[in-house]
Coordinates of C-alpha atoms and ligand atoms in Angstrom, one line a residue:
X1 CA 98.0 84.3 93.0
X2 CA 95.7 81.2 92.8
X3 CA 95.1 80.9 96.5
X4 CA 93.1 84.1 96.8
X5 CA 89.7 82.5 96.5
X6 CA 90.4 80.1 99.3
X7 CA 89.3 80.1 102.9
X8 CA 91.8 81.9 105.1
X9 CA 93.2 84.0 102.2
X10 CA 92.2 87.2 104.2
X11 CA 93.1 85.9 107.7
X12 CA 94.3 88.7 109.9
X13 CA 93.1 91.5 107.6
X14 CA 90.6 94.1 108.8
X15 CA 88.2 95.3 106.0
X16 CA 85.7 98.1 106.3
X17 CA 82.5 97.9 104.2
X18 CA 79.7 100.4 103.9
X19 CA 76.4 99.3 102.5
X20 CA 72.8 100.4 102.1
X21 CA 71.1 103.7 101.6
X22 CA 71.2 106.6 104.1
X23 CA 68.2 108.3 105.6
X24 CA 68.4 112.1 105.8
X25 CA 65.7 113.3 108.1
X26 CA 63.3 116.2 107.1
X27 CA 61.3 116.2 110.3
X28 CA 60.6 113.6 113.0
X29 CA 58.5 111.4 110.6
X30 CA 60.0 112.0 107.1
X31 CA 63.3 111.4 105.4
X32 CA 65.1 111.5 102.1
X33 CA 66.3 108.0 101.0
X34 CA 67.3 106.1 97.8
X35 CA 66.6 102.7 96.2
X36 CA 69.6 100.9 97.6
X37 CA 68.7 97.5 99.1
X38 CA 72.1 96.9 100.6
X39 CA 72.3 93.5 98.9
X40 CA 75.5 94.0 97.0
X41 CA 77.3 95.4 100.0
X42 CA 76.1 92.7 102.3
X43 CA 77.2 90.0 99.9
X44 CA 80.6 91.6 99.7
X45 CA 80.9 91.8 103.5
X46 CA 79.9 88.1 103.7
X47 CA 82.3 87.0 100.9
X48 CA 85.3 88.9 102.6
X49 CA 84.4 87.3 106.0
X50 CA 84.2 83.9 104.3
X51 CA 87.9 84.4 103.2
X52 CA 88.8 85.0 106.8
X53 CA 88.8 88.8 107.0
X54 CA 87.6 90.7 110.1
X55 CA 84.8 92.7 108.5
X56 CA 83.3 95.9 109.9
X57 CA 80.1 96.5 108.0
X58 CA 78.8 100.1 108.5
X59 CA 75.2 99.8 107.3
X60 CA 72.4 102.2 106.5
X61 CA 68.8 101.2 107.1
X62 CA 68.1 97.9 105.3
X63 CA 66.1 94.7 106.0
X64 CA 68.9 92.2 105.6
X65 CA 70.4 89.6 108.0
X66 CA 74.0 90.2 109.0
X67 CA 76.2 87.8 107.1
X68 CA 78.1 85.2 109.3
X69 CA 81.3 86.5 110.8
X70 CA 80.6 90.1 110.1
X71 CA 80.5 92.9 112.7
X72 CA 77.7 95.3 111.8
X73 CA 77.3 98.9 113.0
X74 CA 73.9 100.5 112.1
X75 CA 73.7 104.1 111.1
X76 CA 71.0 106.3 109.6
X77 CA 72.5 109.4 108.1
X78 CA 75.6 110.1 105.9
X79 CA 77.2 112.1 108.8
X80 CA 76.8 109.2 111.1
X81 CA 78.2 106.8 108.5
X82 CA 81.2 109.2 108.1
X83 CA 81.8 109.3 111.8
X84 CA 81.5 105.5 112.2
X85 CA 83.8 104.8 109.3
X86 CA 86.4 107.1 110.9
X87 CA 86.1 105.3 114.3
X88 CA 86.5 101.9 112.7
X89 CA 90.0 102.7 111.3
X90 CA 92.6 101.5 110.8
X91 CA 91.7 98.9 108.1
X92 CA 93.7 97.1 105.5
X93 CA 91.1 97.8 102.9
X94 CA 87.8 99.6 102.5
X95 CA 84.9 98.8 100.2
X96 CA 82.5 101.7 100.0
X97 CA 79.3 100.2 98.6
X98 CA 76.8 102.4 100.4
X99 CA 74.5 104.7 98.3
X100 CA 75.3 107.7 100.5
X101 CA 72.7 110.5 100.4
X102 CA 74.4 113.4 98.6
X103 CA 72.4 116.0 100.4
X104 CA 70.8 116.5 103.8
X105 CA 67.9 118.7 104.7
X106 CA 67.6 121.1 107.6
X107 CA 65.7 118.9 110.1
X108 CA 62.5 120.5 111.5
X109 CA 62.1 119.7 115.2
X110 CA 58.3 119.3 114.9
X111 CA 56.4 117.5 112.2
X112 CA 55.8 119.8 109.2
X113 CA 52.2 120.7 108.8
X114 CA 50.3 121.2 105.6
X115 CA 49.6 124.9 104.9
X116 CA 48.9 127.2 102.0
X117 CA 52.2 126.5 100.3
X118 CA 54.2 123.3 100.3
X119 CA 57.5 123.6 102.2
X120 CA 60.8 123.9 100.3
X121 CA 63.8 121.9 101.4
X122 CA 67.1 123.7 101.8
X123 CA 69.7 121.1 101.1
X124 CA 73.3 121.0 101.9
X125 CA 76.0 118.6 100.6
X126 CA 77.0 115.6 102.8
X127 CA 80.7 114.7 103.4
X128 CA 82.1 112.4 100.8
X129 CA 83.1 109.5 102.9
X130 CA 85.1 107.7 100.3
X131 CA 87.1 110.8 99.3
X132 CA 87.7 111.7 103.0
X133 CA 89.0 108.2 103.6
X134 CA 91.1 108.0 100.5
X135 CA 92.7 111.4 101.2
X136 CA 92.8 111.1 105.0
X137 CA 95.7 110.3 107.4
X138 CA 94.7 106.7 108.0
X139 CA 94.1 105.6 104.4
X140 CA 93.6 101.9 104.0
X141 CA 96.1 100.3 101.7
X142 CA 93.3 99.4 99.2
X143 CA 90.4 101.7 98.8
X144 CA 87.5 100.5 96.6
X145 CA 84.6 102.7 95.6
X146 CA 81.4 101.9 93.7
X147 CA 79.8 104.1 91.1
X148 CA 76.1 104.1 90.4
X149 CA 75.6 105.5 86.9
X150 CA 72.6 105.7 84.5
X151 CA 74.7 106.8 81.5
X152 CA 78.3 107.0 80.3
X153 CA 79.1 104.4 83.0
X154 CA 82.8 103.9 82.4
X155 CA 83.6 107.5 81.6
X156 CA 81.9 108.7 84.9
X157 CA 83.5 105.9 86.9
X158 CA 87.0 106.6 85.6
X159 CA 86.6 110.2 86.5
X160 CA 85.3 109.3 90.0
X161 CA 88.3 107.0 90.6
X162 CA 90.7 109.9 90.1
X163 CA 88.6 112.6 91.8
X164 CA 88.0 110.5 94.9
X165 CA 91.4 109.0 95.2
X166 CA 90.2 105.4 95.1
X167 CA 92.4 102.6 93.9
X168 CA 89.5 100.8 92.2
X169 CA 86.0 101.7 91.2
X170 CA 83.3 99.1 90.7
X171 CA 81.0 100.8 88.2
X172 CA 77.5 99.6 87.7
X173 CA 74.7 100.7 85.5
X174 CA 71.7 101.4 87.7
X175 CA 69.4 102.4 84.9
X176 CA 67.6 99.0 85.0
X177 CA 66.5 97.1 88.1
X178 CA 70.0 96.8 89.7
X179 CA 69.1 98.7 92.9
X180 CA 67.1 96.1 94.7
X181 CA 67.6 93.5 92.0
X182 CA 69.4 90.1 92.2
X183 CA 72.0 90.6 89.6
X184 CA 74.6 93.1 88.6
X185 CA 76.7 93.9 85.5
X186 CA 79.8 95.7 86.7
X187 CA 83.1 97.1 85.3
X188 CA 86.2 97.1 87.5
X189 CA 88.1 100.3 86.9
X190 CA 91.7 100.3 88.1
X191 CA 94.9 102.2 87.3
X192 CA 95.6 99.4 84.7
X193 CA 92.3 99.9 82.8
X194 CA 88.8 98.6 82.7
X195 CA 87.6 95.0 83.1
X196 CA 84.0 94.3 82.2
X197 CA 82.4 91.4 84.0
X198 CA 79.4 89.6 82.6
X199 CA 76.0 90.0 84.3
X200 CA 76.2 87.9 87.5
X201 CA 74.2 87.3 90.6
X202 CA 75.3 89.8 93.3
X203 CA 76.7 86.9 95.4
X204 CA 79.0 86.0 92.5
X205 CA 80.1 89.6 92.0
X206 CA 80.9 89.6 95.7
X207 CA 83.0 86.4 95.6
X208 CA 85.0 87.6 92.6
X209 CA 85.6 91.0 94.1
X210 CA 86.6 89.4 97.5
X211 CA 89.0 87.2 95.7
X212 CA 90.6 90.1 93.8
X213 CA 90.9 92.0 97.1
X214 CA 92.7 89.0 98.6
X215 CA 95.1 89.0 95.6
X216 CA 95.8 92.7 96.1
X217 CA 96.4 92.4 99.9
X218 CA 98.5 89.3 99.7
X219 CA 100.7 90.3 96.8
X220 CA 103.7 92.5 97.6
X221 CA 103.2 96.0 96.1
X222 CA 105.1 96.7 92.9
Ligands
LIG301 N1 80.3 108.0 98.5 C1 80.6 108.3 99.7 N2 80.1 109.5 100.4 C2 79.3 110.3 99.7 C3 78.9 110.0 98.4 C4 79.4 108.8 97.8 O1 81.4 107.6 100.4 N3 78.8 111.3 100.3 C5 80.9 106.9 97.8 C6 79.9 105.7 97.5 O2 79.8 104.8 98.6 C7 80.6 105.1 96.3 C8 81.2 106.3 95.6 O3 81.4 107.3 96.6 O4 81.6 104.2 96.7 C9 80.5 106.9 94.4 O5 79.2 107.2 94.8 P1 78.3 107.9 93.7 O6 77.0 108.3 94.3 O7 78.3 107.1 92.5 O8 79.2 109.2 93.4 P2 79.1 110.8 93.7 O9 80.5 111.3 93.9 O10 78.1 111.0 94.9 O11 78.5 111.4 92.4 P3 77.1 111.4 91.8 O12 76.1 110.8 92.7 O13 76.8 112.9 91.5 O14 77.2 110.6 90.5
LIG302 CA1 76.0 110.2 94.9

Protein backbone atom coordinates (compact mmCIF):
# COMPACT_ATOMS: atom_id res chain seq x y z
CA UNK A 1 0.00 0.00 0.00
CA UNK A 2 1.21 3.53 -0.70
CA UNK A 3 -1.45 5.27 1.39
CA UNK A 4 -0.18 3.95 4.72
CA UNK A 5 1.91 7.00 5.59
CA UNK A 6 -1.00 9.38 5.04
CA UNK A 7 -3.24 11.09 7.57
CA UNK A 8 -6.25 8.92 8.33
CA UNK A 9 -4.57 5.64 7.40
CA UNK A 10 -5.25 4.38 10.95
CA UNK A 11 -8.69 5.94 11.45
CA UNK A 12 -10.88 3.74 13.63
CA UNK A 13 -7.99 1.61 14.92
CA UNK A 14 -7.16 1.32 18.61
CA UNK A 15 -3.46 0.87 19.29
CA UNK A 16 -1.88 0.18 22.65
CA UNK A 17 1.65 1.43 23.27
CA UNK A 18 3.83 0.88 26.36
CA UNK A 19 6.78 3.18 26.96
CA UNK A 20 9.38 4.25 29.47
CA UNK A 21 11.03 2.40 32.32
CA UNK A 22 9.31 0.91 35.33
CA UNK A 23 10.16 1.71 38.93
CA UNK A 24 10.23 -1.26 41.24
CA UNK A 25 10.16 -0.04 44.85
CA UNK A 26 12.65 -1.24 47.46
CA UNK A 27 11.29 0.85 50.32
CA UNK A 28 9.27 4.10 50.52
CA UNK A 29 12.16 6.19 49.16
CA UNK A 30 14.12 3.86 46.86
CA UNK A 31 13.49 1.95 43.66
CA UNK A 32 15.10 -0.13 40.90
CA UNK A 33 14.87 1.50 37.47
CA UNK A 34 16.66 1.52 34.10
CA UNK A 35 17.96 4.04 31.58
CA UNK A 36 14.90 4.17 29.32
CA UNK A 37 13.89 7.78 28.57
CA UNK A 38 10.57 6.84 26.95
CA UNK A 39 11.45 8.89 23.86
CA UNK A 40 11.15 6.12 21.28
CA UNK A 41 7.83 4.90 22.66
CA UNK A 42 6.39 8.42 22.90
CA UNK A 43 7.47 9.14 19.33
CA UNK A 44 5.73 5.95 18.17
CA UNK A 45 2.55 6.81 20.06
CA UNK A 46 2.57 10.27 18.46
CA UNK A 47 3.23 8.92 14.96
CA UNK A 48 0.35 6.42 15.27
CA UNK A 49 -2.01 9.16 16.49
CA UNK A 50 -0.90 11.38 13.61
CA UNK A 51 -2.14 8.64 11.24
CA UNK A 52 -5.54 8.75 12.95
CA UNK A 53 -5.28 5.88 15.43
CA UNK A 54 -6.88 6.03 18.86
CA UNK A 55 -3.74 5.51 20.95
CA UNK A 56 -3.60 4.36 24.57
CA UNK A 57 -0.10 5.02 25.91
CA UNK A 58 0.70 3.12 29.10
CA UNK A 59 3.71 4.97 30.43
CA UNK A 60 6.26 4.37 33.13
CA UNK A 61 7.78 7.38 34.93
CA UNK A 62 9.26 9.76 32.33
CA UNK A 63 9.64 13.52 31.92
CA UNK A 64 8.02 13.84 28.49
CA UNK A 65 4.95 15.68 27.24
CA UNK A 66 2.03 13.56 26.04
CA UNK A 67 1.96 13.64 22.21
CA UNK A 68 -1.12 15.29 20.64
CA UNK A 69 -4.12 12.99 20.33
CA UNK A 70 -2.72 10.32 22.66
CA UNK A 71 -4.51 9.04 25.78
CA UNK A 72 -1.89 8.45 28.45
CA UNK A 73 -2.15 6.27 31.55
CA UNK A 74 0.73 6.60 34.02
CA UNK A 75 2.01 3.61 35.96
CA UNK A 76 5.02 2.94 38.13
CA UNK A 77 5.65 -0.80 38.39
CA UNK A 78 5.65 -3.68 35.90
CA UNK A 79 2.67 -5.23 37.67
CA UNK A 80 0.69 -1.98 37.31
CA UNK A 81 1.71 -1.80 33.65
CA UNK A 82 0.51 -5.39 33.10
CA UNK A 83 -2.86 -4.67 34.77
CA UNK A 84 -3.33 -1.41 32.83
CA UNK A 85 -2.52 -3.08 29.51
CA UNK A 86 -5.10 -5.78 30.23
CA UNK A 87 -7.77 -3.17 31.08
CA UNK A 88 -7.05 -1.24 27.87
CA UNK A 89 -7.94 -4.20 25.61
CA UNK A 90 -9.27 -4.86 23.05
CA UNK A 91 -6.85 -3.27 20.60
CA UNK A 92 -6.13 -3.75 16.90
CA UNK A 93 -2.39 -3.60 17.54
CA UNK A 94 0.03 -3.32 20.44
CA UNK A 95 3.53 -1.88 20.39
CA UNK A 96 5.45 -2.77 23.54
CA UNK A 97 8.30 -0.30 23.74
CA UNK A 98 8.59 -0.11 27.53
CA UNK A 99 11.78 -1.22 29.23
CA UNK A 100 9.88 -3.26 31.79
CA UNK A 101 11.81 -4.09 34.93
CA UNK A 102 12.54 -7.81 34.82
CA UNK A 103 12.57 -8.14 38.60
CA UNK A 104 10.83 -6.63 41.57
CA UNK A 105 12.06 -6.51 45.14
CA UNK A 106 10.15 -7.24 48.29
CA UNK A 107 9.13 -3.74 49.35
CA UNK A 108 9.99 -2.74 52.91
CA UNK A 109 7.20 -0.79 54.60
CA UNK A 110 9.65 1.50 56.41
CA UNK A 111 12.76 3.11 55.00
CA UNK A 112 15.72 0.73 55.27
CA UNK A 113 18.33 1.99 57.71
CA UNK A 114 22.08 1.60 57.50
CA UNK A 115 23.39 -1.09 59.81
CA UNK A 116 26.39 -3.35 60.23
CA UNK A 117 25.76 -5.17 56.93
CA UNK A 118 24.19 -3.81 53.74
CA UNK A 119 20.75 -5.30 53.00
CA UNK A 120 20.40 -7.95 50.27
CA UNK A 121 17.53 -7.68 47.83
CA UNK A 122 15.41 -10.77 47.27
CA UNK A 123 14.18 -10.37 43.70
CA UNK A 124 11.31 -12.11 41.95
CA UNK A 125 10.54 -12.09 38.25
CA UNK A 126 7.90 -9.72 36.90
CA UNK A 127 5.15 -10.84 34.52
CA UNK A 128 6.17 -10.65 30.85
CA UNK A 129 3.53 -8.24 29.58
CA UNK A 130 4.31 -8.83 25.91
CA UNK A 131 4.23 -12.62 26.19
CA UNK A 132 1.00 -12.55 28.23
CA UNK A 133 -0.63 -10.28 25.67
CA UNK A 134 0.55 -12.32 22.68
CA UNK A 135 -0.57 -15.62 24.21
CA UNK A 136 -3.68 -14.23 25.88
CA UNK A 137 -7.37 -14.49 24.98
CA UNK A 138 -7.69 -10.93 23.60
CA UNK A 139 -4.56 -10.91 21.44
CA UNK A 140 -4.39 -7.83 19.19
CA UNK A 141 -4.14 -8.72 15.50
CA UNK A 142 -0.63 -7.27 15.35
CA UNK A 143 1.75 -7.55 18.31
CA UNK A 144 5.05 -5.68 18.08
CA UNK A 145 7.79 -6.02 20.67
CA UNK A 146 11.12 -4.30 21.09
CA UNK A 147 14.37 -5.98 22.00
CA UNK A 148 17.09 -4.10 23.82
CA UNK A 149 20.35 -5.93 23.24
CA UNK A 150 24.02 -5.20 23.81
CA UNK A 151 25.36 -8.16 21.77
CA UNK A 152 24.19 -10.70 19.12
CA UNK A 153 21.34 -8.27 18.45
CA UNK A 154 19.55 -10.07 15.60
CA UNK A 155 20.07 -13.54 17.05
CA UNK A 156 18.59 -12.57 20.42
CA UNK A 157 15.76 -10.60 18.81
CA UNK A 158 14.80 -13.48 16.53
CA UNK A 159 14.66 -15.84 19.50
CA UNK A 160 12.55 -13.30 21.42
CA UNK A 161 10.04 -13.05 18.57
CA UNK A 162 9.35 -16.77 18.75
CA UNK A 163 9.54 -17.13 22.52
CA UNK A 164 7.18 -14.24 23.22
CA UNK A 165 4.75 -14.91 20.37
CA UNK A 166 5.19 -11.45 18.83
CA UNK A 167 4.56 -10.81 15.12
CA UNK A 168 7.41 -8.32 14.85
CA UNK A 169 10.37 -7.45 17.00
CA UNK A 170 12.12 -4.13 16.61
CA UNK A 171 15.66 -4.90 17.70
CA UNK A 172 17.97 -2.19 18.88
CA UNK A 173 21.56 -2.18 19.99
CA UNK A 174 21.61 -0.38 23.32
CA UNK A 175 25.34 -0.77 23.88
CA UNK A 176 25.93 2.89 22.87
CA UNK A 177 23.89 5.92 23.94
CA UNK A 178 20.56 4.73 22.53
CA UNK A 179 18.75 4.73 25.86
CA UNK A 180 18.18 8.43 26.40
CA UNK A 181 19.78 9.35 23.05
CA UNK A 182 18.19 11.02 20.03
CA UNK A 183 18.77 8.39 17.34
CA UNK A 184 18.24 4.69 16.92
CA UNK A 185 19.58 1.98 14.58
CA UNK A 186 16.99 -0.79 14.47
CA UNK A 187 16.34 -4.09 12.75
CA UNK A 188 12.76 -5.11 12.03
CA UNK A 189 12.46 -8.86 12.62
CA UNK A 190 9.34 -10.48 11.15
CA UNK A 191 8.29 -13.94 9.99
CA UNK A 192 9.63 -12.92 6.56
CA UNK A 193 13.12 -12.12 7.79
CA UNK A 194 15.19 -9.18 8.98
CA UNK A 195 15.18 -5.63 7.63
CA UNK A 196 17.97 -3.38 8.90
CA UNK A 197 17.21 0.33 8.87
CA UNK A 198 19.93 2.97 8.80
CA UNK A 199 20.58 4.96 11.95
CA UNK A 200 17.70 7.45 12.14
CA UNK A 201 16.30 10.03 14.54
CA UNK A 202 13.79 8.38 16.88
CA UNK A 203 10.98 10.43 15.29
CA UNK A 204 11.82 8.97 11.88
CA UNK A 205 11.99 5.40 13.24
CA UNK A 206 8.55 6.10 14.73
CA UNK A 207 7.04 7.39 11.46
CA UNK A 208 8.39 4.44 9.47
CA UNK A 209 7.12 1.94 11.99
CA UNK A 210 3.70 3.64 12.16
CA UNK A 211 3.49 3.51 8.39
CA UNK A 212 4.36 -0.22 8.40
CA UNK A 213 1.73 -0.84 11.05
CA UNK A 214 -0.83 1.00 8.91
CA UNK A 215 0.15 -1.25 5.98
CA UNK A 216 -0.31 -4.38 8.08
CA UNK A 217 -3.67 -3.30 9.54
CA UNK A 218 -5.17 -2.13 6.28
CA UNK A 219 -3.99 -5.01 4.07
CA UNK A 220 -6.14 -8.13 4.13
CA UNK A 221 -4.29 -11.00 5.84
CA UNK A 222 -2.85 -13.62 3.48
N1 LIG B 1 8.64 -6.96 28.01
C1 LIG B 1 7.42 -6.99 28.66
N2 LIG B 1 7.36 -7.38 29.97
C2 LIG B 1 8.48 -7.74 30.63
C3 LIG B 1 9.73 -7.71 29.97
C4 LIG B 1 9.77 -7.31 28.66
O1 LIG B 1 6.40 -6.67 28.05
N3 LIG B 1 8.37 -8.12 31.90
C5 LIG B 1 8.65 -6.58 26.59
C6 LIG B 1 9.37 -5.27 26.29
O2 LIG B 1 8.48 -4.18 26.34
C7 LIG B 1 9.89 -5.53 24.88
C8 LIG B 1 10.16 -7.02 24.86
O3 LIG B 1 9.37 -7.58 25.90
O4 LIG B 1 8.89 -5.27 23.92
C9 LIG B 1 11.58 -7.42 25.05
O5 LIG B 1 12.09 -6.88 26.23
P1 LIG B 1 13.56 -7.27 26.64
O6 LIG B 1 13.89 -6.66 27.97
O7 LIG B 1 14.48 -6.98 25.48
O8 LIG B 1 13.42 -8.86 26.75
P2 LIG B 1 13.39 -9.87 27.96
O9 LIG B 1 12.50 -10.98 27.56
O10 LIG B 1 13.08 -9.19 29.24
O11 LIG B 1 14.86 -10.46 27.97
P3 LIG B 1 16.24 -9.87 28.54
O12 LIG B 1 15.97 -8.57 29.26
O13 LIG B 1 16.75 -10.93 29.43
O14 LIG B 1 17.10 -9.65 27.30
CA1 LIG C 1 14.20 -7.37 30.04
